[in-house]
mmCIF file of C-alpha atoms in Angstrom:
data_model
loop_
_atom_site.group_PDB
_atom_site.id
_atom_site.type_symbol
_atom_site.label_atom_id
_atom_site.label_comp_id
_atom_site.label_asym_id
_atom_site.label_seq_id
_atom_site.Cartn_x
_atom_site.Cartn_y
_atom_site.Cartn_z
ATOM 1 C CA UNK A 16 -5.949 13.207 17.023
ATOM 2 C CA UNK A 17 -4.064 10.861 14.684
ATOM 3 C CA UNK A 18 -1.949 9.475 17.536
ATOM 4 C CA UNK A 19 -5.057 8.608 19.569
ATOM 5 C CA UNK A 20 -6.573 6.917 16.524
ATOM 6 C CA UNK A 21 -3.508 4.856 15.936
ATOM 7 C CA UNK A 22 -3.713 3.367 19.410
ATOM 8 C CA UNK A 23 -7.283 2.221 18.960
ATOM 9 C CA UNK A 24 -6.647 0.522 15.664
ATOM 10 C CA UNK A 25 -7.377 2.922 12.815
ATOM 11 C CA UNK A 26 -6.850 6.549 11.983
ATOM 12 C CA UNK A 27 -10.111 8.394 11.323
ATOM 13 C CA UNK A 28 -8.571 10.410 8.498
ATOM 14 C CA UNK A 29 -6.433 7.723 6.940
ATOM 15 C CA UNK A 30 -8.618 4.703 7.100
ATOM 16 C CA UNK A 31 -6.054 1.965 7.675
ATOM 17 C CA UNK A 32 -2.958 3.854 8.783
ATOM 18 C CA UNK A 33 -2.395 1.871 12.001
ATOM 19 C CA UNK A 34 -2.959 -1.468 10.223
ATOM 20 C CA UNK A 35 -0.332 -1.008 7.523
ATOM 21 C CA UNK A 36 2.185 1.051 9.408
ATOM 22 C CA UNK A 37 3.188 -1.424 12.071
ATOM 23 C CA UNK A 38 4.782 -4.849 12.279
ATOM 24 C CA UNK A 39 4.093 -8.007 14.243
ATOM 25 C CA UNK A 40 5.663 -9.406 17.383
ATOM 26 C CA UNK A 41 4.483 -6.584 19.601
ATOM 27 C CA UNK A 42 4.819 -3.677 17.193
ATOM 28 C CA UNK A 43 2.031 -4.480 14.676
ATOM 29 C CA UNK A 44 -1.682 -5.312 15.259
ATOM 30 C CA UNK A 45 -2.079 -6.539 11.667
ATOM 31 C CA UNK A 46 -2.422 -10.216 12.612
ATOM 32 C CA UNK A 47 -5.112 -9.445 15.226
ATOM 33 C CA UNK A 48 -7.457 -7.688 12.824
ATOM 34 C CA UNK A 49 -10.874 -9.054 11.868
ATOM 35 C CA UNK A 50 -10.782 -10.383 8.323
ATOM 36 C CA UNK A 51 -13.910 -9.329 6.445
ATOM 37 C CA UNK A 52 -13.177 -11.589 3.535
ATOM 38 C CA UNK A 53 -10.387 -13.636 2.052
ATOM 39 C CA UNK A 54 -9.987 -14.949 -1.475
ATOM 40 C CA UNK A 55 -7.025 -16.256 -3.537
ATOM 41 C CA UNK A 56 -5.855 -14.035 -6.381
ATOM 42 C CA UNK A 57 -4.119 -15.201 -9.495
ATOM 43 C CA UNK A 58 -4.651 -15.768 -13.191
ATOM 44 C CA UNK A 59 -7.294 -18.363 -12.412
ATOM 45 C CA UNK A 60 -9.171 -16.124 -9.968
ATOM 46 C CA UNK A 61 -10.050 -13.044 -12.020
ATOM 47 C CA UNK A 62 -9.285 -11.171 -15.249
ATOM 48 C CA UNK A 63 -7.123 -14.078 -16.500
ATOM 49 C CA UNK A 64 -6.993 -12.563 -19.994
ATOM 50 C CA UNK A 65 -4.872 -9.702 -18.676
ATOM 51 C CA UNK A 66 -1.908 -11.669 -17.303
ATOM 52 C CA UNK A 67 0.043 -12.413 -20.468
ATOM 53 C CA UNK A 68 3.707 -11.487 -20.887
ATOM 54 C CA UNK A 69 4.031 -7.702 -21.380
ATOM 55 C CA UNK A 70 6.810 -5.142 -20.739
ATOM 56 C CA UNK A 71 7.118 -3.887 -17.154
ATOM 57 C CA UNK A 72 6.039 -0.237 -16.578
ATOM 58 C CA UNK A 73 8.923 2.228 -16.271
ATOM 59 C CA UNK A 74 9.342 3.900 -12.924
ATOM 60 C CA UNK A 75 7.300 7.060 -12.373
ATOM 61 C CA UNK A 76 5.688 6.625 -15.825
ATOM 62 C CA UNK A 77 2.177 6.673 -14.430
ATOM 63 C CA UNK A 78 -0.448 7.065 -17.111
ATOM 64 C CA UNK A 79 -3.577 9.173 -16.834
ATOM 65 C CA UNK A 80 -5.417 6.331 -18.599
ATOM 66 C CA UNK A 81 -3.978 3.065 -17.249
ATOM 67 C CA UNK A 82 -3.704 0.305 -19.833
ATOM 68 C CA UNK A 83 -3.865 -3.452 -19.249
ATOM 69 C CA UNK A 84 -0.974 -3.756 -21.621
ATOM 70 C CA UNK A 85 1.246 -2.200 -18.930
ATOM 71 C CA UNK A 86 1.005 -5.319 -16.746
ATOM 72 C CA UNK A 87 4.425 -6.970 -16.392
ATOM 73 C CA UNK A 88 5.005 -10.734 -16.499
ATOM 74 C CA UNK A 89 4.025 -12.376 -13.214
ATOM 75 C CA UNK A 90 1.146 -9.940 -12.446
ATOM 76 C CA UNK A 91 -2.588 -9.962 -13.040
ATOM 77 C CA UNK A 92 -5.327 -7.412 -12.718
ATOM 78 C CA UNK A 93 -7.845 -7.460 -9.882
ATOM 79 C CA UNK A 94 -11.025 -5.412 -9.774
ATOM 80 C CA UNK A 95 -13.424 -4.625 -6.933
ATOM 81 C CA UNK A 96 -16.170 -2.157 -6.188
ATOM 82 C CA UNK A 97 -13.659 0.694 -5.754
ATOM 83 C CA UNK A 98 -10.701 0.254 -8.167
ATOM 84 C CA UNK A 99 -8.683 -1.991 -10.411
ATOM 85 C CA UNK A 100 -4.955 -2.599 -10.120
ATOM 86 C CA UNK A 101 -2.206 -5.141 -10.720
ATOM 87 C CA UNK A 102 -0.916 -7.541 -8.125
ATOM 88 C CA UNK A 103 1.635 -10.416 -8.201
ATOM 89 C CA UNK A 104 0.292 -13.777 -9.289
ATOM 90 C CA UNK A 105 -0.681 -16.102 -6.489
ATOM 91 C CA UNK A 106 -1.061 -13.459 -3.777
ATOM 92 C CA UNK A 107 -4.004 -13.781 -1.393
ATOM 93 C CA UNK A 108 -6.633 -11.033 -1.154
ATOM 94 C CA UNK A 109 -8.434 -9.902 1.991
ATOM 95 C CA UNK A 110 -10.273 -6.825 3.248
ATOM 96 C CA UNK A 111 -10.905 -5.014 6.477
ATOM 97 C CA UNK A 112 -13.415 -2.337 7.325
ATOM 98 C CA UNK A 113 -11.897 0.986 8.409
ATOM 99 C CA UNK A 114 -13.354 4.162 9.752
ATOM 100 C CA UNK A 115 -15.385 6.653 7.726
ATOM 101 C CA UNK A 116 -16.558 3.921 5.405
ATOM 102 C CA UNK A 117 -13.051 3.116 4.230
ATOM 103 C CA UNK A 118 -12.350 -0.456 3.045
ATOM 104 C CA UNK A 119 -8.736 -1.558 3.437
ATOM 105 C CA UNK A 120 -7.551 -3.975 0.711
ATOM 106 C CA UNK A 121 -4.662 -6.355 1.371
ATOM 107 C CA UNK A 122 -2.784 -8.568 -1.091
ATOM 108 C CA UNK A 123 -0.268 -10.925 0.538
ATOM 109 C CA UNK A 124 2.228 -13.465 -0.664
ATOM 110 C CA UNK A 125 0.884 -17.040 -0.582
ATOM 111 C CA UNK A 126 1.692 -18.930 2.552
ATOM 112 C CA UNK A 127 2.258 -15.838 4.640
ATOM 113 C CA UNK A 128 5.313 -13.699 5.032
ATOM 114 C CA UNK A 129 6.429 -10.125 5.247
ATOM 115 C CA UNK A 130 5.579 -9.160 1.633
ATOM 116 C CA UNK A 131 2.244 -7.412 0.994
ATOM 117 C CA UNK A 132 0.470 -4.735 -1.008
ATOM 118 C CA UNK A 133 -2.175 -2.536 0.590
ATOM 119 C CA UNK A 134 -4.617 -0.043 -0.994
ATOM 120 C CA UNK A 135 -7.155 2.264 0.657
ATOM 121 C CA UNK A 136 -8.853 5.604 0.161
ATOM 122 C CA UNK A 137 -7.705 8.622 2.198
ATOM 123 C CA UNK A 138 -10.714 9.967 4.048
ATOM 124 C CA UNK A 139 -9.413 13.013 5.908
ATOM 125 C CA UNK A 140 -10.822 16.440 5.042
ATOM 126 C CA UNK A 141 -9.052 18.387 2.222
ATOM 127 C CA UNK A 142 -6.036 16.046 2.094
ATOM 128 C CA UNK A 143 -2.870 16.586 0.086
ATOM 129 C CA UNK A 144 -0.472 13.754 -0.835
ATOM 130 C CA UNK A 145 2.548 15.145 1.033
ATOM 131 C CA UNK A 146 0.542 16.484 3.896
ATOM 132 C CA UNK A 147 -1.013 13.054 4.409
ATOM 133 C CA UNK A 148 2.354 11.353 4.584
ATOM 134 C CA UNK A 149 3.901 14.060 6.782
ATOM 135 C CA UNK A 150 1.097 13.674 9.341
ATOM 136 C CA UNK A 151 1.367 9.884 9.251
ATOM 137 C CA UNK A 152 5.116 9.959 9.725
ATOM 138 C CA UNK A 153 4.828 11.831 12.978
ATOM 139 C CA UNK A 154 3.080 8.877 14.442
ATOM 140 C CA UNK A 155 5.280 6.321 12.780
ATOM 141 C CA UNK A 156 8.248 7.866 14.462
ATOM 142 C CA UNK A 157 6.539 7.551 17.852
ATOM 143 C CA UNK A 158 4.953 4.096 17.402
ATOM 144 C CA UNK A 159 7.371 2.059 15.276
ATOM 145 C CA UNK A 160 10.611 1.039 17.034
ATOM 146 C CA UNK A 161 13.679 1.533 14.842
ATOM 147 C CA UNK A 162 11.781 3.635 12.299
ATOM 148 C CA UNK A 163 14.105 5.177 9.753
ATOM 149 C CA UNK A 164 13.056 7.513 6.882
ATOM 150 C CA UNK A 165 14.826 6.784 3.648
ATOM 151 C CA UNK A 166 13.035 9.598 1.771
ATOM 152 C CA UNK A 167 9.839 11.657 1.581
ATOM 153 C CA UNK A 168 9.354 13.179 -1.855
ATOM 154 C CA UNK A 169 6.885 14.403 -4.380
ATOM 155 C CA UNK A 170 6.670 12.053 -7.381
ATOM 156 C CA UNK A 171 5.613 12.475 -11.010
ATOM 157 C CA UNK A 172 2.108 11.365 -11.807
ATOM 158 C CA UNK A 173 0.208 12.329 -14.899
ATOM 159 C CA UNK A 174 -3.075 12.337 -12.904
ATOM 160 C CA UNK A 175 -1.922 15.149 -10.553
ATOM 161 C CA UNK A 176 0.043 15.684 -7.352
ATOM 162 C CA UNK A 177 1.470 12.544 -5.706
ATOM 163 C CA UNK A 178 3.971 11.869 -2.928
ATOM 164 C CA UNK A 179 5.876 8.907 -1.451
ATOM 165 C CA UNK A 180 7.305 7.970 1.900
ATOM 166 C CA UNK A 181 10.083 5.334 1.862
ATOM 167 C CA UNK A 182 11.008 3.967 5.277
ATOM 168 C CA UNK A 183 12.571 0.978 6.993
ATOM 169 C CA UNK A 184 12.390 -0.674 10.420
ATOM 170 C CA UNK A 185 13.202 -4.019 12.044
ATOM 171 C CA UNK A 186 10.448 -6.617 12.051
ATOM 172 C CA UNK A 187 10.156 -8.522 15.315
ATOM 173 C CA UNK A 188 7.575 -10.817 13.813
ATOM 174 C CA UNK A 189 9.621 -11.912 10.744
ATOM 175 C CA UNK A 190 13.098 -11.414 12.146
ATOM 176 C CA UNK A 191 14.264 -9.234 9.251
ATOM 177 C CA UNK A 192 14.501 -5.581 8.462
ATOM 178 C CA UNK A 193 11.587 -4.518 6.252
ATOM 179 C CA UNK A 194 11.362 -1.617 3.823
ATOM 180 C CA UNK A 195 8.032 0.035 3.010
ATOM 181 C CA UNK A 196 6.901 2.398 0.264
ATOM 182 C CA UNK A 197 3.816 4.524 0.916
ATOM 183 C CA UNK A 198 2.591 6.281 -2.213
ATOM 184 C CA UNK A 199 -0.397 8.669 -2.110
ATOM 185 C CA UNK A 200 -1.892 9.163 -5.544
ATOM 186 C CA UNK A 201 -4.732 11.165 -7.080
ATOM 187 C CA UNK A 202 -7.578 9.004 -8.270
ATOM 188 C CA UNK A 203 -9.983 11.506 -9.870
ATOM 189 C CA UNK A 204 -12.811 13.499 -8.356
ATOM 190 C CA UNK A 205 -10.566 14.980 -5.694
ATOM 191 C CA UNK A 206 -9.994 11.559 -4.162
ATOM 192 C CA UNK A 207 -6.599 10.321 -2.958
ATOM 193 C CA UNK A 208 -5.572 6.663 -2.455
ATOM 194 C CA UNK A 209 -2.653 5.051 -0.548
ATOM 195 C CA UNK A 210 -0.798 2.371 -2.456
ATOM 196 C CA UNK A 211 1.639 0.705 -0.043
ATOM 197 C CA UNK A 212 4.141 -2.132 -0.538
ATOM 198 C CA UNK A 213 6.293 -3.714 2.086
ATOM 199 C CA UNK A 214 8.838 -6.538 2.177
ATOM 200 C CA UNK A 215 12.223 -7.638 3.429
ATOM 201 C CA UNK A 216 14.860 -4.898 3.007
ATOM 202 C CA UNK A 217 17.212 -7.500 1.600
ATOM 203 C CA UNK A 218 14.819 -8.050 -1.359
ATOM 204 C CA UNK A 219 14.923 -4.406 -2.439
ATOM 205 C CA UNK A 220 14.006 -3.205 -5.068
ATOM 206 C CA UNK A 221 11.282 -5.826 -5.228
ATOM 207 C CA UNK A 222 8.976 -3.484 -3.320
ATOM 208 C CA UNK A 223 9.520 -0.765 -5.938
ATOM 209 C CA UNK A 224 8.621 -3.107 -8.797
ATOM 210 C CA UNK A 225 5.422 -4.270 -7.062
ATOM 211 C CA UNK A 226 4.354 -0.697 -6.304
ATOM 212 C CA UNK A 227 5.031 0.587 -9.794
ATOM 213 C CA UNK A 228 2.945 -2.172 -11.277
ATOM 214 C CA UNK A 229 0.081 -1.361 -8.912
ATOM 215 C CA UNK A 230 0.300 2.422 -9.276
ATOM 216 C CA UNK A 231 0.722 2.470 -13.032
ATOM 217 C CA UNK A 232 -2.335 0.243 -13.536
ATOM 218 C CA UNK A 233 -4.535 1.806 -10.823
ATOM 219 C CA UNK A 234 -7.857 3.240 -11.828
ATOM 220 C CA UNK A 235 -11.211 3.762 -10.133
ATOM 221 C CA UNK A 236 -13.997 1.274 -10.833
ATOM 222 C CA UNK A 237 -15.850 2.225 -14.060
ATOM 223 C CA UNK A 238 -12.875 4.264 -15.315
ATOM 224 C CA UNK A 239 -10.500 1.465 -16.341
#
């Protein structure tokens, strides 16, 4: 069922799986999507008081009660109807509607490029973090040329069970190898969210730094 959903542009259980799992130039439909909204993000756009210099969060040190003080230098907090999180300054925000009422949130480097952050709610029935990623990887292996798994592991999270898929593949659109981190985290009330970061493999561990800032500061709207 997931494979069929991937081919038509969005997995029913995973909201935006097809959108974030592929790359342009014939292997990614991301650039062809309908943009529901676009808006610049940065210290002047929203929550400017939260972007001052602060220590970067340590890896895998996710807090059950995220604090704005955890935002590292060069990041600011964004908030929407679903959640709040940290994104790099100057990145552009846009959204796309997915299946089952899922909204897919993108944050991209200004001017375009292979770097982006994506967040969306997992909408399959009775999901688990590792099970969600295991199911998605089956289709990634079939649909993404040159797919290579770096790791698939459970990760510490004070909020509950979490898991991460780390993979690489050549990007035909950007002409570089890209490395992607897919983290599935618990968000309270039995909900799971995907927090995904992707960028040039040569810029590693930039993806890790962006993801940790986003994951560590993530909280549902009204709970931050």
